Structures are given as structure tokens and as C-alpha cells.
Tab-separated table of C-alpha atoms in Angstrom:
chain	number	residue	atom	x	y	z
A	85	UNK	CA	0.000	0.000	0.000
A	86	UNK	CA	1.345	3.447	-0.758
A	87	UNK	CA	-0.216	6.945	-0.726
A	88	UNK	CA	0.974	10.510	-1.701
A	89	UNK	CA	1.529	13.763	-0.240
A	90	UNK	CA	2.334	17.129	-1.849
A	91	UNK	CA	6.312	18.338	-1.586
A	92	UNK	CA	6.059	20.781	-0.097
A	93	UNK	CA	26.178	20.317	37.698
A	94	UNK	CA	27.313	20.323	37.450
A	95	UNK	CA	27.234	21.654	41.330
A	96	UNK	CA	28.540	25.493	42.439
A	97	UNK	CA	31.533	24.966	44.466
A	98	UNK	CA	31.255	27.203	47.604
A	99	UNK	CA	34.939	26.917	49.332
A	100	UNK	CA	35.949	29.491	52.229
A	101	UNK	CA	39.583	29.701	53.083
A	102	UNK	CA	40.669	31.595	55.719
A	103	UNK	CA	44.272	32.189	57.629
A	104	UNK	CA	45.630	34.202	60.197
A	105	UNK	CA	48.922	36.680	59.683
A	106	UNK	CA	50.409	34.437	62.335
A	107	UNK	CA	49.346	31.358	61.075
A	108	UNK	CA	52.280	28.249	61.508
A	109	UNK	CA	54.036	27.118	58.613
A	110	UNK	CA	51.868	23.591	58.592
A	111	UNK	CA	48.640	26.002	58.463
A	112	UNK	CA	49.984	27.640	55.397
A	113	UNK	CA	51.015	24.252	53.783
A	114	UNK	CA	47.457	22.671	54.958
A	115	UNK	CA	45.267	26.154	53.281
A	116	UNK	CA	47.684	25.727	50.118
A	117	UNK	CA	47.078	22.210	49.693
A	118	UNK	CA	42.809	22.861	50.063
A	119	UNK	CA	43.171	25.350	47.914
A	120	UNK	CA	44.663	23.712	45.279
A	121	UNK	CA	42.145	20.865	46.420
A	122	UNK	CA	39.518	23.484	45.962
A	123	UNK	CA	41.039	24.628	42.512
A	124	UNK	CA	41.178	21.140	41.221
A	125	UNK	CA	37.596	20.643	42.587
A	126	UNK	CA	36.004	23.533	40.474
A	127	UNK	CA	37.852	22.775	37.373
A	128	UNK	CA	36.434	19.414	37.331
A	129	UNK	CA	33.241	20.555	37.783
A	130	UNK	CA	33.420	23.056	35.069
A	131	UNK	CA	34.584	19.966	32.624
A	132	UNK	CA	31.557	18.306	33.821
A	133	UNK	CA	29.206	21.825	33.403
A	134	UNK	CA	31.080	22.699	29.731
A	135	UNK	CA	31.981	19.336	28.263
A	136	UNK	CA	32.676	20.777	25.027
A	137	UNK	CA	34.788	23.668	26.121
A	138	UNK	CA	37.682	24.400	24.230
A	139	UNK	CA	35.980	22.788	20.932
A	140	UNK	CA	35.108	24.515	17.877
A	141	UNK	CA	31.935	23.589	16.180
A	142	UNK	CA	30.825	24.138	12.813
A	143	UNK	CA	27.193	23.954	12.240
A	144	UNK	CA	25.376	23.567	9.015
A	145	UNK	CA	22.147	21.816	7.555
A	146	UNK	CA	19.889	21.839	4.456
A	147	UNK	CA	16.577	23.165	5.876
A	148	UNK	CA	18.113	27.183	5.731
A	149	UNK	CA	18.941	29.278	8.242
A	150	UNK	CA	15.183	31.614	8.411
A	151	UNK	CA	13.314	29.766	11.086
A	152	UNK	CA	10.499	31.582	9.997
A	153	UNK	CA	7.984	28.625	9.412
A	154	UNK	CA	4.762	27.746	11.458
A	155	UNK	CA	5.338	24.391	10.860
A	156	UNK	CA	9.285	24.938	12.144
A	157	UNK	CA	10.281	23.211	8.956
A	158	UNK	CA	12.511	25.867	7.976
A	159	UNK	CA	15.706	25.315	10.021
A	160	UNK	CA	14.222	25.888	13.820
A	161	UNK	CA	16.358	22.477	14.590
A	162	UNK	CA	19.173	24.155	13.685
A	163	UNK	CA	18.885	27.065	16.074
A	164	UNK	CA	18.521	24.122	18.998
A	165	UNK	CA	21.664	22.500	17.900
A	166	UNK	CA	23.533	26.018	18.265
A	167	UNK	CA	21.996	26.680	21.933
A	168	UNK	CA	22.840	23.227	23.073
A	169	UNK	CA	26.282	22.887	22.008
A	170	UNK	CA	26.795	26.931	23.350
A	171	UNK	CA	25.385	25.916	26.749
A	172	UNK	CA	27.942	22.746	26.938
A	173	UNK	CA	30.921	25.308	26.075
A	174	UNK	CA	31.318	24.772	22.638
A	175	UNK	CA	32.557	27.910	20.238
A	176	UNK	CA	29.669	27.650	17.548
A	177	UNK	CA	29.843	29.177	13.958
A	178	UNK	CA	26.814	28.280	11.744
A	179	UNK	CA	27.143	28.538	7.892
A	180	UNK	CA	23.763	27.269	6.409
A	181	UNK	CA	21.817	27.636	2.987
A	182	UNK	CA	19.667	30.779	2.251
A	183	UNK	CA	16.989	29.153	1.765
A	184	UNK	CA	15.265	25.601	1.998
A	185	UNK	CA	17.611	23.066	0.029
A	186	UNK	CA	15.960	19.626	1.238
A	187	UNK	CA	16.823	17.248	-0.755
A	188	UNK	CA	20.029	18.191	-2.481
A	189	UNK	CA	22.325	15.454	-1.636
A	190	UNK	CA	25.954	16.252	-1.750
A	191	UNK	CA	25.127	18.806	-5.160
A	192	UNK	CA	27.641	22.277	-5.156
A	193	UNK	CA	27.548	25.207	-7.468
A	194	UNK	CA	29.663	24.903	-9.923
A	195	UNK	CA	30.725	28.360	-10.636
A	196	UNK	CA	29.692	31.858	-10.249
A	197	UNK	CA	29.597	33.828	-6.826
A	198	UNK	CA	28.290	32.822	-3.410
A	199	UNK	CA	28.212	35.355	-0.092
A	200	UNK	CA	28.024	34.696	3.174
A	201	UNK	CA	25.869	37.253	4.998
A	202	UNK	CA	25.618	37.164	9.134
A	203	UNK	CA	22.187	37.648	10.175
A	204	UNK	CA	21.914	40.088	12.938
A	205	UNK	CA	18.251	39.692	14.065
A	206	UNK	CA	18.219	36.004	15.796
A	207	UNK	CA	14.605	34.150	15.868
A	208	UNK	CA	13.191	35.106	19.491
A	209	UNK	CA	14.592	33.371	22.312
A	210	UNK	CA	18.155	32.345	21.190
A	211	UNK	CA	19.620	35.357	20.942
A	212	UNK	CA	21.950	35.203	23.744
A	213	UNK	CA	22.202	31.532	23.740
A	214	UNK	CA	25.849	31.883	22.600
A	215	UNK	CA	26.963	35.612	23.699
A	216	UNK	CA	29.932	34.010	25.877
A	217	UNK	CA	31.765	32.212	23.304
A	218	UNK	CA	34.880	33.803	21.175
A	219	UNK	CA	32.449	33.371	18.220
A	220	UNK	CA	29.102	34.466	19.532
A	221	UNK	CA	27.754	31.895	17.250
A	222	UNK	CA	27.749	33.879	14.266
A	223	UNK	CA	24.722	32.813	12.370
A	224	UNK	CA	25.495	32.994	8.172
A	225	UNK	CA	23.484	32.345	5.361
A	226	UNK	CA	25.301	32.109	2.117
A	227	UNK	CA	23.162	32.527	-1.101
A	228	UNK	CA	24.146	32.562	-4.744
A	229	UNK	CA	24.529	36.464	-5.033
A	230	UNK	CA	27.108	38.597	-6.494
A	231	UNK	CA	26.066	41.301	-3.296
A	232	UNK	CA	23.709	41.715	-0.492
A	233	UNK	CA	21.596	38.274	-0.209
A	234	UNK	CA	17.747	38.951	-0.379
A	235	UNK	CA	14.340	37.175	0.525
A	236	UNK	CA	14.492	35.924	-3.070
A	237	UNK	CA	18.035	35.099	-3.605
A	238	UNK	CA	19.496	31.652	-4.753
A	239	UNK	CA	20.464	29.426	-2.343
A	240	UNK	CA	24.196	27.291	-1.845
A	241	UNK	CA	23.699	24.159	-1.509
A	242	UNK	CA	24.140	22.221	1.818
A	243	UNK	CA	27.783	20.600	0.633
A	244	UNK	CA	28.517	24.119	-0.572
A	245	UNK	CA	27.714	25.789	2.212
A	246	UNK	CA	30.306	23.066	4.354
A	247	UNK	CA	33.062	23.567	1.697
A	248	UNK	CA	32.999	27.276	1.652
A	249	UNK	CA	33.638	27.251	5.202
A	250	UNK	CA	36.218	24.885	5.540
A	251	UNK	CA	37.972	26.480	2.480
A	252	UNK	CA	38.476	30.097	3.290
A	253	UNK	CA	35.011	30.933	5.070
A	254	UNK	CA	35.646	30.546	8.957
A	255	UNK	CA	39.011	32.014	8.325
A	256	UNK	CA	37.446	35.404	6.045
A	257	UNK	CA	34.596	35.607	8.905
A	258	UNK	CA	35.368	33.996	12.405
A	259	UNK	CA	39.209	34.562	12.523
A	260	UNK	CA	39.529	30.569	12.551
A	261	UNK	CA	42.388	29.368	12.038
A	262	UNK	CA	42.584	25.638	11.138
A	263	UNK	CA	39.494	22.945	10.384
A	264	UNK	CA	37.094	23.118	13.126
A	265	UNK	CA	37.022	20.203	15.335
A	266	UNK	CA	33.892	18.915	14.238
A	267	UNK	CA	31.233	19.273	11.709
A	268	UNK	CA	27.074	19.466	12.816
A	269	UNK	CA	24.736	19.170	10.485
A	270	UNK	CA	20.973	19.687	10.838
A	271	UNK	CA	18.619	19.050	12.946
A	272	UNK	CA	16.942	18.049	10.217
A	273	UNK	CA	13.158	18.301	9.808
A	274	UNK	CA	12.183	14.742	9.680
A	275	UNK	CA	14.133	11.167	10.016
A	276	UNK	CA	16.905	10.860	7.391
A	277	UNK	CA	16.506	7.136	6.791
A	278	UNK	CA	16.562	4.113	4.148
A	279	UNK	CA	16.940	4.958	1.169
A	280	UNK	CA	16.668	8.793	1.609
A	281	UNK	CA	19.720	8.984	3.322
A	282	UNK	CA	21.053	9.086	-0.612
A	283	UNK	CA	18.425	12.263	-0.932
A	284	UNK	CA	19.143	14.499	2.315
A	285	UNK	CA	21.310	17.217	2.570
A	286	UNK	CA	22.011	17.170	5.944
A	287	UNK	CA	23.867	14.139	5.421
A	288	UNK	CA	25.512	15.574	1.967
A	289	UNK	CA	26.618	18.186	4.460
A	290	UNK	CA	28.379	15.369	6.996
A	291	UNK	CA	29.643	13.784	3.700
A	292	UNK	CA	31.258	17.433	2.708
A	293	UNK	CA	33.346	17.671	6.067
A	294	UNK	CA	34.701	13.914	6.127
A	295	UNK	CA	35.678	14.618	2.460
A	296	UNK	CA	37.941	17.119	4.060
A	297	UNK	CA	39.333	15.270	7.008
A	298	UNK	CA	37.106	16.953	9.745
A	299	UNK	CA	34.681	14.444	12.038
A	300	UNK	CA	30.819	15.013	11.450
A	301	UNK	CA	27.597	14.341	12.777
A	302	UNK	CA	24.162	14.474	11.126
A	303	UNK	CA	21.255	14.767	13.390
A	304	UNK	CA	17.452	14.247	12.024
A	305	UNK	CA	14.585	14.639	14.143
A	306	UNK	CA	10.390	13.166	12.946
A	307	UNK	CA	8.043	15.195	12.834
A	308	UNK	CA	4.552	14.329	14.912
A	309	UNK	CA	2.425	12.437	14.001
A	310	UNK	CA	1.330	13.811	10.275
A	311	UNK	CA	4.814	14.580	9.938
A	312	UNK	CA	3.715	17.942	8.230
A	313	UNK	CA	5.061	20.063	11.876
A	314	UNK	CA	8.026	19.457	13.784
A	315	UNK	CA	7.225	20.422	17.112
A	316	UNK	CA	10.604	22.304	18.781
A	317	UNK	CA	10.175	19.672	21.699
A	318	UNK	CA	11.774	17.117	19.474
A	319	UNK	CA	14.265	19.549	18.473
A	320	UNK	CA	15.252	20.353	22.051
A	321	UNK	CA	15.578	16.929	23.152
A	322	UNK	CA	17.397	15.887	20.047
A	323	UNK	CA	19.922	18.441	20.721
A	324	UNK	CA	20.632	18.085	24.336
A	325	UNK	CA	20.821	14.215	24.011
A	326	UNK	CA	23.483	15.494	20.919
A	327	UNK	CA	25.221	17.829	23.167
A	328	UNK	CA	25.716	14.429	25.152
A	329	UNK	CA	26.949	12.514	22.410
A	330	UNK	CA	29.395	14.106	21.396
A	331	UNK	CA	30.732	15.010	24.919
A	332	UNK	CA	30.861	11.513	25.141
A	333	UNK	CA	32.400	10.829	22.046
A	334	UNK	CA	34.930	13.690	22.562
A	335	UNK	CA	35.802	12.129	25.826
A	336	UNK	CA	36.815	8.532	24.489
A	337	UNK	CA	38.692	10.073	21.624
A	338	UNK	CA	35.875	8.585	19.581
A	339	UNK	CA	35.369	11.820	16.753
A	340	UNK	CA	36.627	10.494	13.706
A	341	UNK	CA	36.791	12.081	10.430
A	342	UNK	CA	37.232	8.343	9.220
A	343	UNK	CA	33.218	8.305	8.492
A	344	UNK	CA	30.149	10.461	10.268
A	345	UNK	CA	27.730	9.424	12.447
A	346	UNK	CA	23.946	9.379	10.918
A	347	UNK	CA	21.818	10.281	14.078
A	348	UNK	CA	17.684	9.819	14.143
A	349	UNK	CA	15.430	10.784	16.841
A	350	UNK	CA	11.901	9.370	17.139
A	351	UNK	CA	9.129	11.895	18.046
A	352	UNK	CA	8.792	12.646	21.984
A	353	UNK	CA	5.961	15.117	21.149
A	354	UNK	CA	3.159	12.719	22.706
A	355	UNK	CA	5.170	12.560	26.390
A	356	UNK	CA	6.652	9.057	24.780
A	357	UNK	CA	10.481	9.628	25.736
A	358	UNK	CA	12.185	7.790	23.215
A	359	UNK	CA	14.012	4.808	24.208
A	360	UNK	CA	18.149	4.198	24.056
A	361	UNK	CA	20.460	4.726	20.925
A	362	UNK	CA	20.714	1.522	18.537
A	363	UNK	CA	23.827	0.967	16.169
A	364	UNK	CA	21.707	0.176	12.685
A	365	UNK	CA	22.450	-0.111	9.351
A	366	UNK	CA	20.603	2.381	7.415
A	367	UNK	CA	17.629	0.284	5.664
A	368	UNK	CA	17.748	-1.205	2.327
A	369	UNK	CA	13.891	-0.752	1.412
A	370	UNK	CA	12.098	3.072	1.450
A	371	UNK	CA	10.039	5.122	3.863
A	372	UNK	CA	9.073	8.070	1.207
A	373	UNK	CA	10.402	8.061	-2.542
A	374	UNK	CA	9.510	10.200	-5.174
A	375	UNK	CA	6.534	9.918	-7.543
A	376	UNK	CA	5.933	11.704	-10.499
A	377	UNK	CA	2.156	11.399	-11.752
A	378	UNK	CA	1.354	12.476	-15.750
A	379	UNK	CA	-0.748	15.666	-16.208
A	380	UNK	CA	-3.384	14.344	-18.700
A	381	UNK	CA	-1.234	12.177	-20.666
A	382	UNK	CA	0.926	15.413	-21.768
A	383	UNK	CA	4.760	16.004	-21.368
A	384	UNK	CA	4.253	17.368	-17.781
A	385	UNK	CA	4.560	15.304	-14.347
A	386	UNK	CA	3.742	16.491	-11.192
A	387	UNK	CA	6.332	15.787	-8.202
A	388	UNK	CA	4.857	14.339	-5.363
A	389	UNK	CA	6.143	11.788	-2.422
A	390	UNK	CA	5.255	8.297	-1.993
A	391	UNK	CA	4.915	7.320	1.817
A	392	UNK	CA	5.333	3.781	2.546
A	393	UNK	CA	3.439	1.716	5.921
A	394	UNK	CA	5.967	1.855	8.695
A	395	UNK	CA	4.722	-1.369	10.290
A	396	UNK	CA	6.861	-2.795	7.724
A	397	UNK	CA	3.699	-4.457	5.478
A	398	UNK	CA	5.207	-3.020	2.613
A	399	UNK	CA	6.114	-4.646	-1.018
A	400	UNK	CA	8.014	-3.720	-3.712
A	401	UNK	CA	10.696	-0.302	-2.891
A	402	UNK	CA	8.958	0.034	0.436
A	403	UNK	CA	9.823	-3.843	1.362
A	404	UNK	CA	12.646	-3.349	4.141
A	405	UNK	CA	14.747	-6.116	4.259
A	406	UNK	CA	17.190	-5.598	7.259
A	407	UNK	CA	16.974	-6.397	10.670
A	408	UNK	CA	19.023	-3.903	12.435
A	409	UNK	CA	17.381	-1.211	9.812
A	410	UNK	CA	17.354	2.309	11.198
A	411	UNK	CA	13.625	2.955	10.022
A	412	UNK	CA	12.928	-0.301	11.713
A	413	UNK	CA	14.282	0.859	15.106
A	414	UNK	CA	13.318	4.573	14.686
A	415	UNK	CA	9.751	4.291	13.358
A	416	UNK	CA	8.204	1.372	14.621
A	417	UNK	CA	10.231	1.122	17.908
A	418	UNK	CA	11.216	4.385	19.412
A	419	UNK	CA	14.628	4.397	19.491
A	420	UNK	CA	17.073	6.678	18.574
A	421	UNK	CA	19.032	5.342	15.670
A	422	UNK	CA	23.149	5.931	15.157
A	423	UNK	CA	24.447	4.637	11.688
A	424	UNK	CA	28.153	5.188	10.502
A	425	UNK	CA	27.732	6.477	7.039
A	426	UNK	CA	30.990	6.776	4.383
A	427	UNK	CA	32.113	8.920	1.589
A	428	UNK	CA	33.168	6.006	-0.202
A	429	UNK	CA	30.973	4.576	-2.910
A	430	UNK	CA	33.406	2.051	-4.029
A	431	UNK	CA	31.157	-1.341	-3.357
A	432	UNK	CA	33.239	-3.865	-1.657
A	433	UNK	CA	35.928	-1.230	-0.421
A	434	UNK	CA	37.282	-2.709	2.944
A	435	UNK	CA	36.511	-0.528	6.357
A	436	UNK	CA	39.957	1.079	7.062
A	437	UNK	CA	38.813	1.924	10.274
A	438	UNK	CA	37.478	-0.789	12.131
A	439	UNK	CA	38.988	0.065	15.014
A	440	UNK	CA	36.789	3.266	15.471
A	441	UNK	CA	34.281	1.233	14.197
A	442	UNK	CA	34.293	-1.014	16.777
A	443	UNK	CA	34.783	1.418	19.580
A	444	UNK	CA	32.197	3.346	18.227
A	445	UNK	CA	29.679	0.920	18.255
A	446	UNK	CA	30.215	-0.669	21.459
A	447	UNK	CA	30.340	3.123	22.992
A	448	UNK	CA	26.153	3.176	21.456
A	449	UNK	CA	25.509	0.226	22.867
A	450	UNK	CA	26.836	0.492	26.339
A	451	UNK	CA	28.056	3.752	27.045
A	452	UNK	CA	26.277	6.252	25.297
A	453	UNK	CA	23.675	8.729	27.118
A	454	UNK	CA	20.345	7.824	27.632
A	455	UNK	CA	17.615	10.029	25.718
């Protein structure tokens, strides 16, 4: 059966110290030694508070940078990403499409001119989310404009949006020096799974940084329930259980530029908190494909999206095959899905980092946080 919808703590250390002019030598020693107790104290709680701190982050995604959208289709996910990696002590640039680019893969722009313009008026509430980091978490859209870009300018691609900053762009508008230590894509509006992994941008844009040697993460969050909204509750959660991830990730010496990490998280919108991260495979049958219907047996087609049954009573494309599949575990079970995903299209190319690999996957399975 198929059917069609339109495109469209860490704790505050309090510590008193206190001596006397005529305090003994083994006072002194025993106030030095607390205080350096004390010292050693706070700074672990501040690596427990900031996780990230020290870590530059850029942040990208496919869905724009206008979080202007009822339906917060429109790049509201990535706006959660920023504030959550800000708040664990991250230093956050964003450099994201002009305007909605779901969809485009890993396509660039081939030629002609693309700027990079900061936006100075932040949606409501975010601000200040990053006003203590070197960056400020400059927000950037970059259109395809020789000059000022405008509501109706031409949009970069995802991939070109990732390349432009890791070729010149963080250097030309942060002061970076040097790839950023990791690469964030998203939060994409809707699950980036089976076989439109090959589709999204947000993954194009994860693709993009481990094509230049920098470690990446794509995050994708459903919508509710006629995935048509994407309530910023699932956004929120998403990126806090991210913020997690990759503090936990960064902790083990687990980032890796060796392949990215394709993370899904189920829809909590109901009061359903979704259930632990799952190392899958990302699914060999489809959720939603493309279908292109005649217009009265003419030349023209209308573009629309098939939606396959996610109880898995599907035939044909929509048949899903795999076991450990990530719309499998996402979709009908409520977890949140991690899937290693390559740059490599070679078929049969051997993993030349199983290591990682195997770290990696053991960390999801054992170690990671809980949602």
C-alpha cells in the first residue's frame, strides 16, 4: 500500500579559606594544599558543566537558516543544535543555505559567486544563547549572489555551504584558524533514513566535512504524528541528548573524520520519551520516494512523495529487508538510531577503520547517554 503527499552540575563549588597573619608554617602548607584541592575541585566541575569547552563547532544543515515557518520546517532544529552545544561550552559558527535546500544530496555550485551574509536579528529566544563564546555563534546564510543576499536570492547548496567554510570561510569571517574540530549538520526536519539517506542534505553536508578530514555528525529529528510540523520539543531533546553525544564521544577520543555518524530521533511530542540509541544499518527498502504522476497524458509530471506503511507491510521499494534497519528501530520502535555512514561509494571497499568502528559501536551500545 502506498499513498501521496504534496512536496512541499554540574554543582557550584562554595569553598571558604581563611588564615591568620600568624598562622604556623603547617597552616599555610594545609590552606595551600585545600586550595589547590579546591582549585582542582572547580575545574572538574566546570569539565563536567562545559563538556565541550575548548571545541570549535561548525554547524550547518539543508533546511536554511530563516526559522520563519509555522510548521518549524525551515531550520528551527538548527537554532537548537547552536543553543545546546553553546550551553555545553562549545565555540559555535553556523554557515547554512539561504533558503530551503531539502533534498540536495551532496550537489555544489559549480561556478559563479556565493556570499556569506551574518544575520543580525536572531529568531526570538536564542539570541543570547551563545553571547559568551569567542564566536558568539555567528549565524550565516550564504546565497548565490554577487552582493547583499535577499528574501528571493538563490540558495548554496548544503555541501557548498560546508566547503565554503572549511575552504576560506571561517578564516574570512570567524578569525579561525585551522578545520574546526567537528562538523554538525541539521537538525533536520524529519528522520533521514533508508533509502533517503542518498536524498538528504544534511547528510551531503556530513559527507562534505569527512571529504575534508574533519569528524561530522548528522542529526534528524520526525516530525509528529502527520509529519507535516516538527514540534521544537523534538528539536530540544534531540539536541541536548546530541550535546551528550558528542561530549561523550569527545571524551573517548571517539570523533573520527574516518566516516560520520547518521543520528535519528523518534518523536517525543506525545510525552513518549524515546528509548536508548541503537547501532543500525541504514535500511535497504524506502520510507518516502519520489513519484511523479502524468498531467493528462501530456509532457508534464507532477512531483509528489510516496509514503510507505511503517509497520513494515510493505512490497516492492517500500519492502525493508534488514533487521538492524534504522527505520525499523526509529519508526516502529522508538529508538534513537546511530548509523556510521561513508564517503566512499566504491562497493566492496574494505573498512579502514574498524577500530573506530568497533569502539564506536560498542560506545552506542553500552556507554552512550540515555535520551
Amino acid at each position: 500500500m502506498r499513498t501521496y503527499v504534496a512536496l512541499s552540575v554540574a554543582a557550584t563549588m562554595l569553598v571558604g579559606l581563611g588564615a591568620t597573619a600568624s598562622a604556623t608554617t603547617a597552616d599555610t602548607a594545609s590552606a595551600s594544599a585545600s586550595a589547590s584541592a579546591s582549585a582542582s575541585a572547580s575545574a572538574s566541575a566546570s569539565t563536567v558543566s562545559r563538556p565541550l569547552a575548548g571545541m570549535r563547532i561548525l554547524i550547518s544543515n539543508d533546511d536554511s537558516m530563516q526559522a520563519a515557518k509555522a510548521s518549524n520546517s525551515d531550520g528551527l532544529g538548527l537554532y537548537e543544535l547552536r543553543r545546546a552545544m553553546c550551553a555545553a561550552g562549545a565555540d559555535v559558527v553556523v554557515m547554512a543555505p539561504w533558503q530551503v535546500q531539502s533534498g540536495k544530496g551532496t550537489a555544489v555550485t559549480n561556478g559563479g559567486v556565493v556570499t556569506a551574509q551574518r544575520r543580525t536579528v536572531l529568531p526570538a529566544g536564542y539570541e543570547n544563547d551563545c553571547a559568551g563564546a569567542p564566536a558568539r555563534g555567528a549565524v550565516y546564510g550564504v546565497c548565490l549572489s554577487d552582493g547583499p543576499c535577499t528574501k528571493d536570492s538563490a540558495s548554496a547548496t548544503p555541501a557548498d555551504t560546508v566547503k565554503l567554510a572549511l575552504r576560506g570561510g571561517l578564516r574570512a569571517k570567524a578569525g579561525w584558524t585551522g578545520a574546526p574540530d567537528l562538523v554538525l549538520t541539521g537538525i533536520n526536519s524529519g528522520p533521514n533514513i533508508s533509502a533517503s539517506v542518498n536524498d538528504s542534505g544534511t547528510v551531503g553536508a556530513a559527507v562534505a566535512a569527512i571529504d575534508q578530514d574533519v569528524p561530522a555528525l548528522a542529526f534528524s529529528s520526525s516530525g509528529d504524528a502527520t509529519n507535516t510540523s516538527f514540534p521544537r520539543v523534538n528539536y530540544r531533546a534531540h539536541a541536548e541528548f546530541g550535546a551528550r553525544l558528542v561530549a561523550g564521544l569527545k571524551q573517548r577520543a571517539l570523533l573520527t573524520s574516518k566516516f560520520a555518524l547518521k543520528v535519528d530521533y523518534p518523536d517525543v511530542s506525545t510525552g513518549v520519551p524515546a528509548k536508548a540509541p541503537v547501532w543500525t544499518r541504514v535500511g535497504d527498502g524506502a520510507v518516502v520516494y519520489h513519484a511523479f504522476e502524468q498531467r493528462g497524458g501530456g509532457d508534464s509530471f507532477d512531483i509528489a512523495l510516496g509514503l510507505c506503511p511503517v509497520d513494515g507491510s510493505g512490497e516492492g521499494e517500500c519492502a525493508e529487508g534488514r533487521k538492524d534497519a534504522d527505520s525499523t528501530w526509529l519508526l516502529a520502535e522508538g529508538h534513537v538510531t546511530i548509523a556510521p555512514i561513508t564517503w566512499d561509494r566504491t562497493y566492496g571497499t574494505p573498512v579502514d577503520a574498524r577500530r573506530e568502528l568497533n569502539r564506536i559501536e560498542r560506545f552506542v551500545e553500552h556507554e552512550a547517554p540515555r535520551p
